[in-house]
Coordinates of C-alpha atoms in Angstrom, one line a residue:
Chain A
M597 CA 121.9 127.9 95.8
E598 CA 124.7 125.9 94.4
N599 CA 127.2 127.4 96.8
I600 CA 125.0 126.3 99.8
V601 CA 124.8 122.8 98.5
I602 CA 128.6 122.7 98.1
G603 CA 129.1 124.2 101.6
L604 CA 126.8 121.6 103.1
L605 CA 128.5 118.8 101.3
Q606 CA 132.0 119.8 102.6
F607 CA 130.6 120.1 106.1
V608 CA 129.0 116.7 106.0
I609 CA 132.2 115.1 104.5
L610 CA 134.4 116.6 107.2
V611 CA 132.1 115.4 110.0
A612 CA 131.5 112.0 108.5
I613 CA 135.2 111.2 107.9
S614 CA 136.4 112.2 111.3
P615 CA 135.8 109.0 113.3
F616 CA 137.3 107.0 110.4
I617 CA 140.5 109.1 110.6
K618 CA 140.8 108.4 114.3
T619 CA 140.3 104.7 113.9
F620 CA 142.8 104.7 111.0
I621 CA 145.5 106.2 113.2
H622 CA 144.8 103.6 115.9
K623 CA 144.8 100.8 113.4
I624 CA 148.2 101.7 111.9
K625 CA 149.6 101.9 115.5
C626 CA 148.2 98.4 116.2
I627 CA 149.7 97.0 113.0
L628 CA 153.1 98.5 113.7
R629 CA 153.0 96.9 117.2
G630 CA 152.2 93.6 115.7
Q631 CA 148.6 93.5 116.9
K632 CA 145.5 93.0 114.8
G633 CA 143.8 96.2 115.7
P634 CA 140.1 97.2 115.6
P635 CA 138.0 97.2 112.4
L636 CA 138.0 100.5 110.7
T637 CA 134.3 101.3 111.7
Q638 CA 135.1 100.9 115.4
A639 CA 134.7 104.6 116.2
Y640 CA 131.3 104.9 114.7
K641 CA 130.2 101.9 116.7
D642 CA 131.6 103.5 119.9
I643 CA 129.7 106.7 119.3
Y644 CA 126.5 104.8 118.6
R645 CA 126.8 102.7 121.7
L646 CA 127.6 105.7 123.9
F647 CA 124.5 107.6 122.6
K648 CA 122.3 104.8 123.6
K649 CA 123.6 104.7 127.2
E650 CA 122.2 106.6 130.2
T651 CA 123.9 109.8 131.3
V652 CA 124.8 110.0 135.0
I653 CA 125.7 113.4 136.5
S654 CA 127.2 113.9 139.9
K655 CA 125.0 115.5 142.5
D656 CA 127.5 118.3 143.0
A657 CA 127.3 119.3 139.4
S658 CA 125.9 122.7 138.4
F659 CA 124.3 123.8 135.2
I660 CA 127.8 124.0 133.5
S661 CA 128.0 120.2 133.4
R662 CA 124.7 119.9 131.6
M663 CA 125.5 122.7 129.2
A664 CA 129.3 122.2 128.5
P665 CA 129.1 119.0 126.3
Y666 CA 126.6 120.7 123.9
V667 CA 128.7 124.0 123.8
V668 CA 131.9 122.1 123.0
F669 CA 130.2 120.0 120.3
V670 CA 128.4 123.0 118.7
S671 CA 131.5 125.2 118.8
T672 CA 133.5 122.4 117.1
L673 CA 130.8 122.0 114.4
W674 CA 130.7 125.8 114.1
A675 CA 134.4 125.9 113.4
A676 CA 134.0 123.2 110.8
T677 CA 131.5 125.3 108.9
F678 CA 134.2 127.9 108.2
L679 CA 136.7 125.4 106.8
P680 CA 136.9 124.9 103.1
V681 CA 137.6 121.3 102.2
I682 CA 137.5 121.0 98.4
N683 CA 136.0 124.3 97.4
K684 CA 136.2 127.9 98.7
Y685 CA 132.4 128.3 99.3
T686 CA 131.6 127.2 102.8
L687 CA 128.4 127.5 104.8
L688 CA 129.5 130.6 106.9
N689 CA 132.0 131.9 104.4
F690 CA 130.6 135.5 104.7
T691 CA 130.7 135.8 108.5
G692 CA 134.2 135.0 109.5
D693 CA 137.8 134.2 108.6
I694 CA 140.6 132.0 109.8
I695 CA 141.1 134.0 113.0
A696 CA 137.5 133.3 113.9
L697 CA 138.1 129.6 113.4
A698 CA 141.0 129.6 115.9
Y699 CA 139.0 131.4 118.5
I700 CA 135.8 129.4 118.1
L701 CA 137.9 126.3 118.7
A702 CA 139.3 128.1 121.8
L703 CA 135.7 128.6 123.1
G704 CA 135.4 124.8 123.1
V705 CA 138.7 124.4 125.1
F706 CA 137.4 127.0 127.6
F707 CA 134.1 125.1 128.2
I708 CA 135.8 121.7 128.4
A709 CA 138.2 123.1 131.1
L710 CA 135.2 124.5 133.0
Y711 CA 133.5 121.0 132.8
G712 CA 136.6 119.4 134.3
M713 CA 136.5 121.7 137.3
D714 CA 132.8 121.7 137.7
Q715 CA 132.2 118.3 139.3
A716 CA 134.6 118.7 142.2
S717 CA 136.8 115.8 141.1
A718 CA 140.5 116.2 141.8
F719 CA 141.6 114.8 138.5
G720 CA 139.3 117.2 136.6
G721 CA 141.0 120.3 138.0
L722 CA 144.4 118.9 137.3
G723 CA 143.5 118.1 133.7
S724 CA 142.0 121.6 133.2
S725 CA 145.0 123.4 134.5
R726 CA 147.3 121.4 132.2
E727 CA 145.0 121.8 129.2
I728 CA 144.9 125.6 129.6
T729 CA 148.7 125.7 129.9
I730 CA 149.2 123.8 126.7
A731 CA 146.4 125.7 124.9
G732 CA 147.7 129.1 126.0
L733 CA 151.3 128.3 124.9
S734 CA 150.3 126.9 121.5
E735 CA 148.0 129.8 120.7
A736 CA 150.8 132.2 119.9
S737 CA 152.5 130.0 117.4
F738 CA 149.2 129.1 115.7
M739 CA 148.4 132.8 115.2
L740 CA 151.9 133.6 113.9
I741 CA 151.5 130.8 111.3
I742 CA 148.1 132.2 110.3
F743 CA 149.7 135.7 109.9
T744 CA 152.5 134.2 107.8
F745 CA 150.0 132.9 105.2
A746 CA 147.8 136.0 105.5
L747 CA 150.9 138.1 104.6
Q748 CA 151.8 135.9 101.7
T749 CA 148.3 135.8 100.2
G750 CA 147.1 139.2 101.2
S751 CA 143.9 137.9 102.9
T752 CA 142.6 136.3 106.1
N753 CA 139.7 134.5 104.4
I754 CA 140.5 130.8 104.5
G755 CA 139.0 130.1 101.1
E756 CA 141.1 132.8 99.5
I757 CA 144.3 131.7 101.3
F758 CA 143.8 128.1 100.1
E759 CA 143.1 129.2 96.6
K760 CA 146.1 131.4 96.4
V761 CA 148.4 128.7 97.9
H762 CA 147.1 126.3 95.3
Q763 CA 147.7 128.8 92.5
F764 CA 151.3 129.6 93.4
G765 CA 152.2 126.0 94.1
I766 CA 154.4 125.0 97.0
S767 CA 157.7 126.4 95.5
H768 CA 156.7 130.0 95.9
V769 CA 158.3 130.7 99.3
P770 CA 159.9 127.4 100.2
V771 CA 162.0 128.3 103.2
S772 CA 159.3 129.8 105.3
V773 CA 156.9 127.0 104.3
A774 CA 159.3 124.4 105.8
F775 CA 159.4 126.1 109.1
A776 CA 155.7 126.8 109.2
L777 CA 155.0 123.1 108.4
I778 CA 157.0 121.8 111.4
S779 CA 155.5 124.5 113.7
L780 CA 151.9 123.8 112.7
F781 CA 152.5 120.1 113.1
I782 CA 153.8 120.5 116.7
V783 CA 150.9 122.8 117.5
S784 CA 148.4 120.3 116.0
L785 CA 149.8 117.5 118.2
A786 CA 149.6 119.8 121.2
E787 CA 146.0 121.0 120.6
N788 CA 144.7 117.5 119.9
A789 CA 146.4 115.9 122.9
R790 CA 148.5 113.5 120.8
I791 CA 151.5 111.6 122.1
P792 CA 154.5 113.8 123.0
F793 CA 152.1 116.0 125.0
D794 CA 149.4 113.7 126.1
N795 CA 148.5 110.0 125.6
P796 CA 144.9 109.6 124.2
E797 CA 144.8 105.9 125.1
T798 CA 145.8 105.9 128.8
H799 CA 143.8 106.5 131.9
L800 CA 146.9 106.5 134.1
E801 CA 146.3 109.1 136.8
L802 CA 149.5 111.1 136.6
T803 CA 149.8 111.5 132.9
M804 CA 146.4 112.2 131.5
V805 CA 145.4 115.7 130.3
H806 CA 142.4 115.5 128.0
E807 CA 141.1 112.2 129.5
A808 CA 141.2 113.7 133.0
M809 CA 138.8 116.5 132.2
I810 CA 136.2 114.1 130.7
L811 CA 136.6 111.4 133.3
E812 CA 133.2 112.2 134.9
A813 CA 131.3 112.2 131.6
S814 CA 129.2 109.3 130.6
G815 CA 126.6 108.3 128.0
R816 CA 125.5 111.0 125.7
H817 CA 127.9 113.6 127.1
L818 CA 130.9 111.4 126.6
A819 CA 129.8 110.7 123.1
L820 CA 129.6 114.4 122.3
F821 CA 133.1 115.0 123.8
E822 CA 134.6 112.1 121.9
L823 CA 133.0 113.1 118.6
S824 CA 134.1 116.7 119.0
S825 CA 137.7 115.7 119.7
Y826 CA 137.6 113.5 116.5
I827 CA 136.3 116.5 114.5
K828 CA 138.9 118.8 115.9
L829 CA 141.7 116.5 114.9
T830 CA 140.2 116.3 111.4
I831 CA 139.9 120.1 111.2
F832 CA 143.6 120.5 112.0
L833 CA 144.7 117.8 109.5
T834 CA 142.5 119.4 106.8
L835 CA 144.2 122.8 107.5
V836 CA 147.7 121.2 107.4
S837 CA 147.0 119.2 104.3
N838 CA 145.4 122.0 102.3
L839 CA 148.2 124.5 103.2
F840 CA 151.2 122.3 102.6
F841 CA 150.0 119.8 99.9
P842 CA 148.2 122.0 97.4
V843 CA 146.4 119.5 95.2
G844 CA 142.7 118.8 94.9
F845 CA 141.2 122.2 95.6
Y846 CA 139.2 123.3 92.5
K847 CA 137.3 126.3 91.4
D848 CA 135.2 124.3 89.1
T849 CA 131.8 123.1 90.6
S850 CA 130.8 120.4 88.2
I851 CA 130.0 117.0 89.6
L852 CA 133.2 115.4 88.2
F853 CA 135.5 117.8 89.9
I854 CA 133.7 117.5 93.2
I855 CA 134.1 113.7 93.2
L856 CA 137.7 114.1 92.2
G857 CA 138.2 116.6 95.0
V858 CA 136.6 114.3 97.6
V859 CA 138.8 111.3 96.6
V860 CA 142.0 113.4 96.6
Y861 CA 140.9 114.9 100.0
I862 CA 140.5 111.5 101.6
L863 CA 143.9 110.3 100.3
K864 CA 145.5 113.5 101.6
M865 CA 144.0 113.0 105.0
L866 CA 145.3 109.4 105.2
L867 CA 148.7 110.6 104.0
F868 CA 148.9 113.2 106.7
A869 CA 147.7 110.8 109.4
V870 CA 150.8 108.6 108.9
P871 CA 153.4 111.1 110.4
V872 CA 151.1 111.4 113.5
T873 CA 151.2 107.6 113.9
L874 CA 155.0 107.4 113.3
I875 CA 155.6 110.1 116.0
E876 CA 153.3 108.2 118.4
M877 CA 155.2 105.0 117.8
G878 CA 158.7 106.5 118.0
M879 CA 158.4 108.7 121.0
A880 CA 157.5 108.5 124.7
K881 CA 155.3 111.0 126.3
F882 CA 157.2 114.0 127.6
R883 CA 157.5 115.0 131.2
F884 CA 155.0 117.8 131.7
F885 CA 157.7 120.4 132.5
R886 CA 159.3 119.7 129.1
V887 CA 156.1 120.6 127.2
P888 CA 156.7 124.4 127.4
E889 CA 160.2 124.0 125.9
I890 CA 158.8 122.1 122.9
L891 CA 156.1 124.7 122.4
I892 CA 158.7 127.4 122.6
L893 CA 160.5 125.6 119.8
A894 CA 157.3 125.7 117.7
F895 CA 156.9 129.4 118.6
I896 CA 160.5 130.2 117.4
L897 CA 160.0 128.3 114.2
S898 CA 156.7 130.2 113.4
L899 CA 158.4 133.5 114.2
I900 CA 161.3 132.6 111.8
S901 CA 158.8 131.7 109.1
L902 CA 156.9 135.0 109.6
I903 CA 160.2 137.0 109.4
I904 CA 161.6 135.5 106.3
S905 CA 158.4 135.1 104.4
Chain B
M116 CA 161.5 122.3 91.7
I117 CA 165.2 121.5 92.4
K118 CA 165.8 124.9 93.9
F119 CA 162.8 124.2 96.2
L120 CA 164.3 120.9 97.3
V121 CA 167.7 122.4 97.9
E122 CA 166.3 125.1 100.1
F123 CA 163.8 122.8 101.8
F124 CA 166.6 120.4 103.0
G125 CA 168.7 123.4 104.0
A126 CA 165.8 124.7 106.0
M127 CA 165.4 121.3 107.7
S128 CA 169.1 121.4 108.6
L129 CA 168.6 124.8 110.3
F130 CA 165.5 123.4 112.1
L131 CA 167.5 120.5 113.4
A132 CA 170.3 122.9 114.6
I133 CA 167.6 124.8 116.5
A134 CA 166.2 121.5 117.8
Q135 CA 169.7 120.6 119.0
L136 CA 169.4 123.5 121.5
S137 CA 166.2 121.9 122.9
S138 CA 167.7 118.4 123.6
N139 CA 168.4 117.4 127.1
R140 CA 170.1 114.1 126.6
L141 CA 173.5 113.3 124.9
N142 CA 171.9 110.4 123.0
L143 CA 169.2 112.6 121.6
S144 CA 171.8 115.2 120.6
I145 CA 173.8 112.7 118.6
K146 CA 170.6 111.4 116.9
I147 CA 169.6 115.0 115.9
Y148 CA 173.1 115.5 114.5
Q149 CA 172.8 112.3 112.5
L150 CA 169.5 113.4 111.0
Q151 CA 171.0 116.8 110.2
S152 CA 173.9 115.2 108.3
V153 CA 171.4 113.2 106.3
F154 CA 169.4 116.3 105.3
L155 CA 172.7 118.1 104.6
S156 CA 173.8 115.4 102.2
M157 CA 170.4 115.5 100.5
S158 CA 170.8 119.2 100.0
I159 CA 174.3 118.7 98.5
L160 CA 173.0 116.0 96.3
F161 CA 170.3 118.3 94.8
I162 CA 172.9 121.1 94.3
G163 CA 174.9 118.5 92.4
I164 CA 171.8 117.6 90.2
A165 CA 171.2 121.3 89.6
T166 CA 174.7 122.1 88.5
F167 CA 175.6 118.8 86.8
E168 CA 178.9 118.5 88.9
F169 CA 179.8 114.9 89.3
E170 CA 182.1 115.6 92.2
L171 CA 179.2 116.8 94.3
Y172 CA 177.7 113.3 94.2
I173 CA 180.8 111.9 95.7
S174 CA 180.9 114.7 98.3
S175 CA 177.3 113.9 99.2
F176 CA 178.0 110.2 99.5
L177 CA 181.1 110.8 101.7
N178 CA 179.2 113.2 103.8
L179 CA 176.5 110.5 104.4
L180 CA 179.1 107.8 105.1
I181 CA 181.3 109.8 107.5
K182 CA 178.9 112.2 109.3
A183 CA 175.7 110.1 109.4
I184 CA 177.2 106.7 110.1
L185 CA 180.9 106.7 111.3
I186 CA 181.0 109.7 113.6
P187 CA 177.6 109.0 115.3
F188 CA 178.6 105.4 115.8
F189 CA 181.8 106.5 117.5
L190 CA 180.0 109.1 119.6
F191 CA 177.4 106.5 120.7
K192 CA 180.3 104.3 121.8
V193 CA 181.7 107.1 123.9
V194 CA 178.4 107.8 125.6
E195 CA 178.0 104.1 126.3
K196 CA 181.5 104.0 128.0
I197 CA 181.0 107.1 130.2
K198 CA 178.1 105.7 132.2
L199 CA 175.7 107.7 134.4
D200 CA 176.7 110.9 132.7
R201 CA 174.1 111.4 130.0
E202 CA 172.4 114.7 130.8
V203 CA 173.2 117.8 128.9
S204 CA 174.2 120.6 131.4
M205 CA 174.3 124.1 130.3
Y206 CA 175.1 127.7 131.4
L207 CA 171.8 129.1 129.8
N208 CA 168.7 127.0 130.2
I209 CA 166.8 125.5 127.2
T210 CA 164.0 128.1 127.0
N211 CA 166.4 131.1 127.1
S212 CA 168.8 129.5 124.6
L213 CA 165.8 128.9 122.2
L214 CA 164.8 132.5 122.5
F215 CA 168.4 133.6 121.9
S216 CA 168.5 131.5 118.7
I217 CA 165.8 133.6 117.1
L218 CA 168.1 136.6 117.5
I219 CA 170.9 134.6 115.9
V220 CA 168.7 133.6 112.9
I221 CA 167.5 137.2 112.4
F222 CA 171.1 138.4 112.6
A223 CA 172.2 135.8 110.0
F224 CA 169.4 137.0 107.6
Y225 CA 170.3 140.6 108.2
I226 CA 174.0 140.4 107.5
S227 CA 173.5 138.2 104.4
N228 CA 171.3 140.9 103.0
K229 CA 174.2 143.3 103.2
I230 CA 176.6 140.9 101.4
D231 CA 176.4 141.2 97.7
I232 CA 176.9 137.8 96.1
T233 CA 178.0 138.0 92.5
G234 CA 177.9 135.2 90.0
E235 CA 175.4 132.4 89.5
V236 CA 173.8 131.3 92.7
I237 CA 171.7 128.1 92.8
A238 CA 169.4 128.9 95.7
K239 CA 169.6 132.4 97.2
Q240 CA 168.2 131.5 100.6
I241 CA 170.7 128.8 101.4
F242 CA 173.5 131.2 102.3
P243 CA 171.6 132.9 105.3
L244 CA 170.4 129.5 106.4
S245 CA 173.9 128.1 106.5
L246 CA 175.2 131.2 108.3
G247 CA 172.4 130.5 110.9
I248 CA 173.6 127.0 111.3
I249 CA 177.2 128.2 111.8
F250 CA 176.2 130.7 114.5
I251 CA 174.0 128.2 116.3
G252 CA 176.9 125.8 116.3
I253 CA 179.2 128.3 117.9
F254 CA 176.5 129.2 120.4
I255 CA 176.2 125.5 121.4
M256 CA 179.9 125.3 121.9
I257 CA 180.0 128.2 124.3
S258 CA 176.8 127.6 126.2
R259 CA 177.2 123.9 127.1
K260 CA 179.3 122.5 129.9
K261 CA 180.0 118.9 128.9
A262 CA 182.9 118.1 126.5
L263 CA 180.7 115.9 124.3
S264 CA 178.1 118.6 123.8
Q265 CA 180.9 121.0 122.7
I266 CA 182.0 118.4 120.2
I267 CA 178.5 118.3 118.8
G268 CA 178.5 122.1 118.6
F269 CA 181.7 122.0 116.6
L270 CA 180.2 119.4 114.2
T271 CA 177.1 121.4 113.7
M272 CA 179.2 124.4 112.9
E273 CA 181.2 122.3 110.4
N274 CA 178.0 121.2 108.7
G275 CA 177.0 124.9 108.3
I276 CA 180.4 125.7 106.7
L277 CA 180.1 122.8 104.3
L278 CA 176.6 123.9 103.2
A279 CA 177.7 127.5 102.7
G280 CA 180.8 126.5 100.8
T281 CA 179.0 124.1 98.5
S282 CA 176.1 126.4 97.7
L283 CA 178.4 129.4 96.9
T284 CA 181.2 127.7 95.0
K285 CA 179.5 124.6 93.4
G286 CA 181.9 122.5 95.5
M287 CA 185.5 122.8 96.4
P288 CA 188.1 120.7 94.5
M289 CA 187.7 117.0 95.4
I290 CA 191.1 116.6 97.1
V291 CA 190.3 119.5 99.4
E292 CA 186.9 118.1 100.3
I293 CA 188.3 114.7 101.1
G294 CA 190.9 116.4 103.2
V295 CA 188.3 118.3 105.1
F296 CA 186.2 115.2 105.7
F297 CA 189.1 113.2 107.1
D298 CA 190.2 116.2 109.1
V299 CA 186.8 116.3 110.8
F300 CA 186.8 112.5 111.4
V301 CA 190.2 112.4 112.9
G302 CA 189.4 115.5 115.0
V303 CA 186.3 113.8 116.4
L304 CA 188.4 110.7 117.2
M305 CA 191.0 112.7 119.1
A306 CA 188.3 114.7 120.9
G307 CA 186.7 111.4 121.9
V308 CA 190.0 110.2 123.4
L309 CA 190.3 113.6 125.2
V310 CA 186.9 113.1 126.7
F311 CA 188.1 109.8 128.2
Q312 CA 191.1 111.6 129.6
I313 CA 188.9 114.3 131.2
K314 CA 186.7 111.6 132.6
T315 CA 189.6 109.8 134.3
T316 CA 191.1 113.0 135.6
V317 CA 188.1 114.8 137.1
E318 CA 185.6 111.8 137.2
S319 CA 183.1 113.8 135.0
I320 CA 183.1 115.2 131.5
D321 CA 182.0 118.6 132.8
T322 CA 184.6 121.0 131.4
S323 CA 183.8 123.7 134.0
R324 CA 185.3 121.4 136.6
L325 CA 188.7 121.4 134.9
S326 CA 189.5 124.8 136.5
D327 CA 189.0 123.5 140.0
L328 CA 192.2 123.4 142.1
K329 CA 193.5 120.1 143.4
E330 CA 195.9 119.4 146.2

């Protein structure tokens, strides 16, 4: 019973914090540019406003367009129920491991690509083909990083991986950790459509990837897409922060440790959001044909980390 | 903890050597080299803290001064002077050279397993990492066409040699290190002058055009 409560708590924290993280990244970017920036609750307001609006669907749309937003949203939430945030007991701890998490997220990518092609808009198909290219190339490095940690800890269960990493401390296998960190960071940027790969703020025709696919969405459907992209970013940041900054993951389930864990977790998320911001400020978006080269770089680094681990 | 930091900064240097292979602009190459030198001097600084050798602090500082400030400053000047010629051109394209670099790194780790290092070693993993940096530097020298990229390959290789030497021997005698630093600096200056000579002779810094016949 206690485990279910803790699992539910972690799930709720992860979903509740995700719009805040997105607005935090945007806010830091605005401050660095010398602008004032939106208030930190802006993303919650956006989602609320979109939920109230009417949904318009093109007359050429099939049942895919009605179904895809819900499938994407549910698959992202489903992946979130696997992910330990502050304790190893999660809601669906017994049904799947870290490989299941990767492929449930891939299910969401598949349906969002179908949605882009469904409404017979030229931009949608363009965005879908780009998204599938990026997702397919980053898949391999993500799996290799997972295998690196699975080999080191002797398990593919996420809770056990996190617990072992926190027991050893970061200095157990330093060299492979450094390579895996950079590789997972590149993969996270690619999967979440952040700046060197895609610009989340623009609606310029030639450069958009994620925005092109959901260009036709409106109202409730758009809100679901936006919310699931926020949650996906938070899932990746949680994974990175718990693997490479092993503090604040406790076995103890007393109230005090849970509160401490939540506070440390939020601080860690804000800490790991800063490099994302700095990269977005310091770099321009890459030409699309340069993207495979950078993803090959991530693949090479993850392969090195697997070999020397 | 110090062992972790030494190896971490060494690993970052190897990462930047691999990232050097993926750069397609001369400006970006020089920036990557600059960052690599900063990480290298951090690594040397932590070796110094671990072994209580005062000379390594001086070595780390000189490394930062010459390789992270003076040489990049000079190379940026050279790139500025040779206008319209900023792309890196190569015999093997970026994807293939990245895939080749994994073989280099595996080879470096394989042969360093065979070598039996006796005596006290601060961080065991740093030797294969620096071997990897040396081999990647050589690979950059032979796979790039432009003279400036070849200079950067040479400098990357020199960084690897410095890291290997420092980690194995706790630093060479001070006078030798200062000699090596000024040797590299003067070498880069002369290579820069040579780049201008090549530019005025064949109107490009592409060394593959040096073998063309002229009437």
